[in-house]
Tab-separated table of C-alpha atoms in Angstrom:
chain	number	residue	atom	x	y	z
O	267	ASP	CA	-4.814	56.351	-9.196
O	268	GLY	CA	-1.642	55.604	-11.181
O	269	GLY	CA	-1.649	53.631	-14.377
O	270	ILE	CA	-1.377	53.479	-18.125
O	271	THR	CA	-4.434	54.260	-20.214
O	272	GLN	CA	-5.156	53.406	-23.804
O	273	SER	CA	-8.080	54.771	-25.707
O	274	PRO	CA	-10.337	53.885	-27.280
O	275	LYS	CA	-10.831	50.209	-26.425
O	276	TYR	CA	-12.347	49.463	-29.839
O	277	LEU	CA	-11.717	51.402	-33.027
O	278	PHE	CA	-13.088	50.970	-36.511
O	279	ARG	CA	-11.656	52.662	-39.580
O	280	LYS	CA	-12.037	52.493	-43.289
O	281	GLU	CA	-9.173	51.217	-45.364
O	282	GLY	CA	-6.874	54.006	-46.516
O	283	GLN	CA	-7.413	56.227	-43.469
O	284	ASN	CA	-4.758	57.061	-40.933
O	285	VAL	CA	-5.715	56.465	-37.309
O	286	THR	CA	-4.019	57.489	-34.063
O	287	LEU	CA	-4.102	55.357	-30.920
O	288	SER	CA	-3.666	57.095	-27.605
O	289	CYS	CA	-1.426	55.964	-24.746
O	290	GLU	CA	-1.069	57.994	-21.557
O	291	GLN	CA	0.710	57.096	-18.325
O	292	ASN	CA	0.921	58.878	-14.972
O	293	LEU	CA	3.545	56.545	-13.520
O	294	ASN	CA	6.412	58.939	-14.284
O	295	HIS	CA	8.005	56.233	-16.415
O	296	ASP	CA	10.725	57.138	-18.903
O	297	ALA	CA	10.362	54.202	-21.298
O	298	MET	CA	7.265	53.473	-23.351
O	299	TYR	CA	6.549	50.737	-25.882
O	300	TRP	CA	3.999	49.837	-28.556
O	301	TYR	CA	3.291	46.197	-29.357
O	302	ARG	CA	1.016	44.556	-31.857
O	303	GLN	CA	-0.677	41.260	-30.975
O	304	ASP	CA	-2.059	38.887	-33.600
O	305	PRO	CA	-3.385	35.396	-32.851
O	306	GLY	CA	-0.527	32.917	-32.534
O	307	GLN	CA	2.191	35.566	-32.992
O	308	GLY	CA	2.650	36.898	-29.529
O	309	LEU	CA	3.670	40.501	-28.963
O	310	ARG	CA	5.673	42.160	-31.703
O	311	LEU	CA	7.450	45.425	-30.982
O	312	ILE	CA	6.497	48.358	-33.204
O	313	TYR	CA	8.301	51.328	-31.622
O	314	TYR	CA	9.781	52.198	-28.275
O	315	SER	CA	10.952	55.353	-26.581
O	316	GLN	CA	13.444	55.638	-23.740
O	317	ILE	CA	13.225	59.378	-23.246
O	318	VAL	CA	11.196	62.367	-24.363
O	319	ASN	CA	11.782	63.448	-27.972
O	320	ASP	CA	13.522	60.189	-28.826
O	321	PHE	CA	12.238	56.861	-30.114
O	322	GLN	CA	13.525	53.776	-31.916
O	323	LYS	CA	12.006	51.392	-34.434
O	324	GLY	CA	11.070	47.962	-33.252
O	325	ASP	CA	10.745	44.836	-35.363
O	326	ILE	CA	7.664	45.833	-37.374
O	327	ALA	CA	7.785	49.638	-37.660
O	328	GLU	CA	6.801	49.887	-41.329
O	329	GLY	CA	3.457	51.626	-41.771
O	330	TYR	CA	3.490	53.114	-38.269
O	331	SER	CA	4.672	56.379	-36.765
O	332	VAL	CA	5.018	57.686	-33.208
O	333	SER	CA	5.873	60.829	-31.299
O	334	ARG	CA	7.108	61.459	-27.761
O	335	GLU	CA	6.632	65.148	-27.084
O	336	LYS	CA	5.686	64.598	-23.451
O	337	LYS	CA	6.864	62.048	-20.935
O	338	GLU	CA	3.296	60.965	-20.227
O	339	SER	CA	2.188	60.410	-23.807
O	340	PHE	CA	3.265	58.105	-26.639
O	341	PRO	CA	0.641	58.094	-29.418
O	342	LEU	CA	0.838	55.609	-32.276
O	343	THR	CA	-0.391	56.442	-35.778
O	344	VAL	CA	-1.339	53.571	-38.036
O	345	THR	CA	-0.919	54.906	-41.535
O	346	SER	CA	-2.536	53.817	-44.768
O	347	ALA	CA	0.818	52.244	-45.693
O	348	GLN	CA	0.304	49.496	-43.091
O	349	LYS	CA	-0.943	46.574	-45.151
O	350	ASN	CA	-2.667	44.580	-42.397
O	351	PRO	CA	-3.606	47.049	-39.658
O	352	THR	CA	-6.379	45.021	-38.037
O	353	ALA	CA	-4.919	43.825	-34.713
O	354	PHE	CA	-4.840	44.277	-30.965
O	355	TYR	CA	-2.433	47.081	-29.988
O	356	LEU	CA	-0.823	47.218	-26.559
O	357	CYS	CA	1.082	50.094	-25.016
O	358	ALA	CA	3.476	49.568	-22.108
O	359	SER	CA	5.780	51.619	-19.908
O	360	ARG	CA	8.765	50.925	-17.679
O	361	GLY	CA	10.089	53.056	-14.868
O	362	ASP	CA	13.624	51.850	-14.443
O	363	THR	CA	16.215	49.989	-16.476
O	364	ASN	CA	15.701	46.734	-14.581
O	365	THR	CA	11.980	46.665	-13.913
O	366	GLU	CA	8.861	45.193	-15.375
O	367	ALA	CA	6.585	46.618	-18.043
O	368	PHE	CA	3.106	47.828	-17.161
O	369	PHE	CA	0.539	47.432	-19.915
O	370	GLY	CA	-2.539	49.362	-20.850
O	371	GLN	CA	-5.844	47.612	-21.552
O	372	GLY	CA	-5.175	47.640	-25.287
O	373	THR	CA	-6.971	48.975	-28.358
O	374	ARG	CA	-8.567	46.584	-30.789
O	375	LEU	CA	-8.373	48.165	-34.234
O	376	THR	CA	-10.516	46.891	-37.081
O	377	VAL	CA	-10.016	48.242	-40.567
O	378	VAL	CA	-12.770	47.537	-43.063
N	76	GLY	CA	18.552	41.225	-34.275
N	77	GLN	CA	17.493	39.641	-31.045
N	78	GLN	CA	14.880	36.917	-31.346
N	79	VAL	CA	13.039	35.185	-28.548
N	80	MET	CA	11.433	31.852	-29.335
N	81	GLN	CA	8.926	30.165	-27.077
N	82	ILE	CA	7.529	26.632	-27.164
N	83	PRO	CA	5.073	25.054	-27.214
N	84	GLN	CA	2.579	27.395	-28.838
N	85	TYR	CA	-0.371	25.572	-27.267
N	86	GLN	CA	-0.698	23.232	-24.293
N	87	HIS	CA	-3.864	21.465	-23.170
N	88	VAL	CA	-3.752	19.768	-19.765
N	89	GLN	CA	-6.134	18.157	-17.323
N	90	GLU	CA	-6.481	19.951	-14.041
N	91	GLY	CA	-3.821	18.657	-11.697
N	92	GLU	CA	-1.254	17.918	-14.409
N	93	ASP	CA	2.000	19.831	-14.658
N	94	PHE	CA	2.856	22.352	-17.369
N	95	THR	CA	6.137	23.710	-18.721
N	96	THR	CA	6.901	26.389	-21.294
N	97	TYR	CA	10.380	27.069	-22.670
N	98	CYS	CA	11.979	30.248	-23.911
N	99	ASN	CA	15.140	30.571	-26.022
N	100	SER	CA	16.951	33.713	-27.109
N	101	SER	CA	19.248	34.079	-30.107
N	102	THR	CA	21.493	36.349	-28.035
N	103	THR	CA	22.620	36.590	-24.439
N	104	LEU	CA	20.131	38.378	-22.221
N	105	SER	CA	20.732	40.747	-19.334
N	106	ASN	CA	17.533	39.509	-17.745
N	107	ILE	CA	14.329	37.711	-18.595
N	108	GLN	CA	10.795	38.491	-17.503
N	109	TRP	CA	7.646	36.374	-17.496
N	110	TYR	CA	4.110	37.649	-18.014
N	111	LYS	CA	0.633	36.143	-17.952
N	112	GLN	CA	-2.236	37.314	-20.124
N	113	ARG	CA	-5.719	36.127	-19.232
N	114	PRO	CA	-8.197	35.713	-22.105
N	115	GLY	CA	-9.391	39.149	-23.163
N	116	GLY	CA	-6.883	40.903	-20.925
N	117	HIS	CA	-3.472	42.465	-21.074
N	118	PRO	CA	-0.103	40.983	-20.024
N	119	VAL	CA	0.651	41.160	-16.318
N	120	PHE	CA	4.150	40.813	-14.912
N	121	LEU	CA	4.947	37.641	-12.970
N	122	ILE	CA	8.674	37.670	-12.259
N	123	GLN	CA	12.131	38.746	-13.397
N	124	LEU	CA	15.288	36.639	-13.448
N	125	VAL	CA	18.675	38.316	-13.616
N	126	LYS	CA	21.418	35.952	-12.539
N	127	SER	CA	22.854	33.061	-14.504
N	128	GLY	CA	21.316	29.778	-13.286
N	129	GLU	CA	18.768	31.587	-11.135
N	130	VAL	CA	15.703	29.696	-9.906
N	131	LYS	CA	12.692	31.445	-8.362
N	132	LYS	CA	9.431	30.058	-7.048
N	133	GLN	CA	5.991	31.569	-6.626
N	134	LYS	CA	3.716	29.005	-4.985
N	135	ARG	CA	3.157	26.395	-7.725
N	136	LEU	CA	5.228	28.288	-10.331
N	137	THR	CA	8.962	27.682	-10.780
N	138	PHE	CA	11.069	29.888	-13.017
N	139	GLN	CA	14.579	29.104	-14.218
N	140	PHE	CA	17.206	31.127	-16.067
N	141	GLY	CA	19.867	29.186	-17.943
N	142	GLU	CA	23.555	29.271	-17.161
N	143	ALA	CA	24.329	30.985	-20.464
N	144	LYS	CA	21.488	33.490	-19.927
N	145	LYS	CA	19.952	32.545	-23.267
N	146	ASN	CA	17.107	30.305	-22.147
N	147	SER	CA	14.475	30.114	-19.474
N	148	SER	CA	11.550	27.996	-18.411
N	149	LEU	CA	8.324	28.296	-16.442
N	150	HIS	CA	6.937	25.199	-14.741
N	151	ILE	CA	3.529	25.022	-13.110
N	152	THR	CA	2.890	22.145	-10.721
N	153	ALA	CA	-0.623	20.716	-10.426
N	154	THR	CA	-2.392	23.149	-12.741
N	155	GLN	CA	-5.686	24.727	-11.754
N	156	THR	CA	-8.380	26.290	-13.928
N	157	THR	CA	-7.210	29.695	-12.721
N	158	ASP	CA	-3.892	29.084	-14.527
N	159	VAL	CA	-5.623	29.400	-17.924
N	160	GLY	CA	-4.095	32.084	-20.153
N	161	THR	CA	-1.111	32.889	-22.327
N	162	TYR	CA	2.343	32.900	-20.767
N	163	PHE	CA	5.005	35.102	-22.302
N	164	CYS	CA	8.688	35.420	-21.723
N	165	ALA	CA	10.373	38.726	-22.533
N	166	GLY	CA	14.094	39.376	-22.785
N	167	LEU	CA	16.312	42.405	-22.527
N	168	PRO	CA	19.551	42.336	-24.531
N	169	GLY	CA	22.803	41.654	-22.795
N	170	ASN	CA	24.089	45.147	-23.408
N	171	ALA	CA	21.142	46.786	-21.659
N	172	GLY	CA	22.165	48.694	-18.595
N	173	GLY	CA	23.040	52.066	-17.252
N	174	THR	CA	20.588	54.566	-18.646
N	175	SER	CA	19.525	52.339	-21.520
N	176	TYR	CA	16.134	50.708	-21.022
N	177	GLY	CA	16.743	48.376	-23.905
N	178	LYS	CA	14.494	46.677	-26.418
N	179	LEU	CA	12.078	44.421	-24.544
N	180	THR	CA	11.401	41.516	-26.913
N	181	PHE	CA	8.593	39.057	-26.250
N	182	GLY	CA	8.315	35.436	-27.232
N	183	GLN	CA	5.278	34.153	-29.123
N	184	GLY	CA	3.655	32.947	-25.941
N	185	THR	CA	2.248	29.593	-24.838
N	186	ILE	CA	-1.529	29.343	-24.626
N	187	LEU	CA	-2.469	27.120	-21.702
N	188	THR	CA	-5.865	25.451	-21.508
N	189	VAL	CA	-6.805	23.557	-18.352
N	190	HIS	CA	-9.652	21.052	-18.510
N	191	PRO	CA	-11.492	20.503	-15.201
């Protein structure tokens, strides 16, 4: 059953702690993306990767880090430097240069 | 950098009324995609437009891509309660191509509410 999986669905962390969000896909897609969604602000691009071992900053990369050691996996770390980390985080992948993005179910992160 | 603006932010309609959302890019796009996100869900792809001036239809939905490939619109005829959700446009920069997947930039979305 092919798809893109994010875990966990809900995540709670204390302020000042780093937290890593998981994103795994078995679609054999080269490109993967991380977006942040806040009410009324749509989807803002954090990082994206077009190939293994390479990634680029999006529009709001400060306070976040990523890695792309395997084609299937693109984890996102929300560091303590991110001032407002509470948000809904969406991971997506694309399989070809002219095709649509497939999204995971999202992780809702709450920092208290 | 590339910016994609979408209006309106909210739209409330009575069931049966029409609905339109507009998308404008600060730069020329290679293509534009539209997605729908149901409340509590994740964005799901609706359609992609590639050619200048292209018009595509999906049942009651009509999608247009501007001649300059910098703007697009989604029009829903005779809305139904099943149309409720947030509609996003997403653009790829005009220099995307070849082996470059490009930076997929989303608009802010239009939240559609349909009153029965």
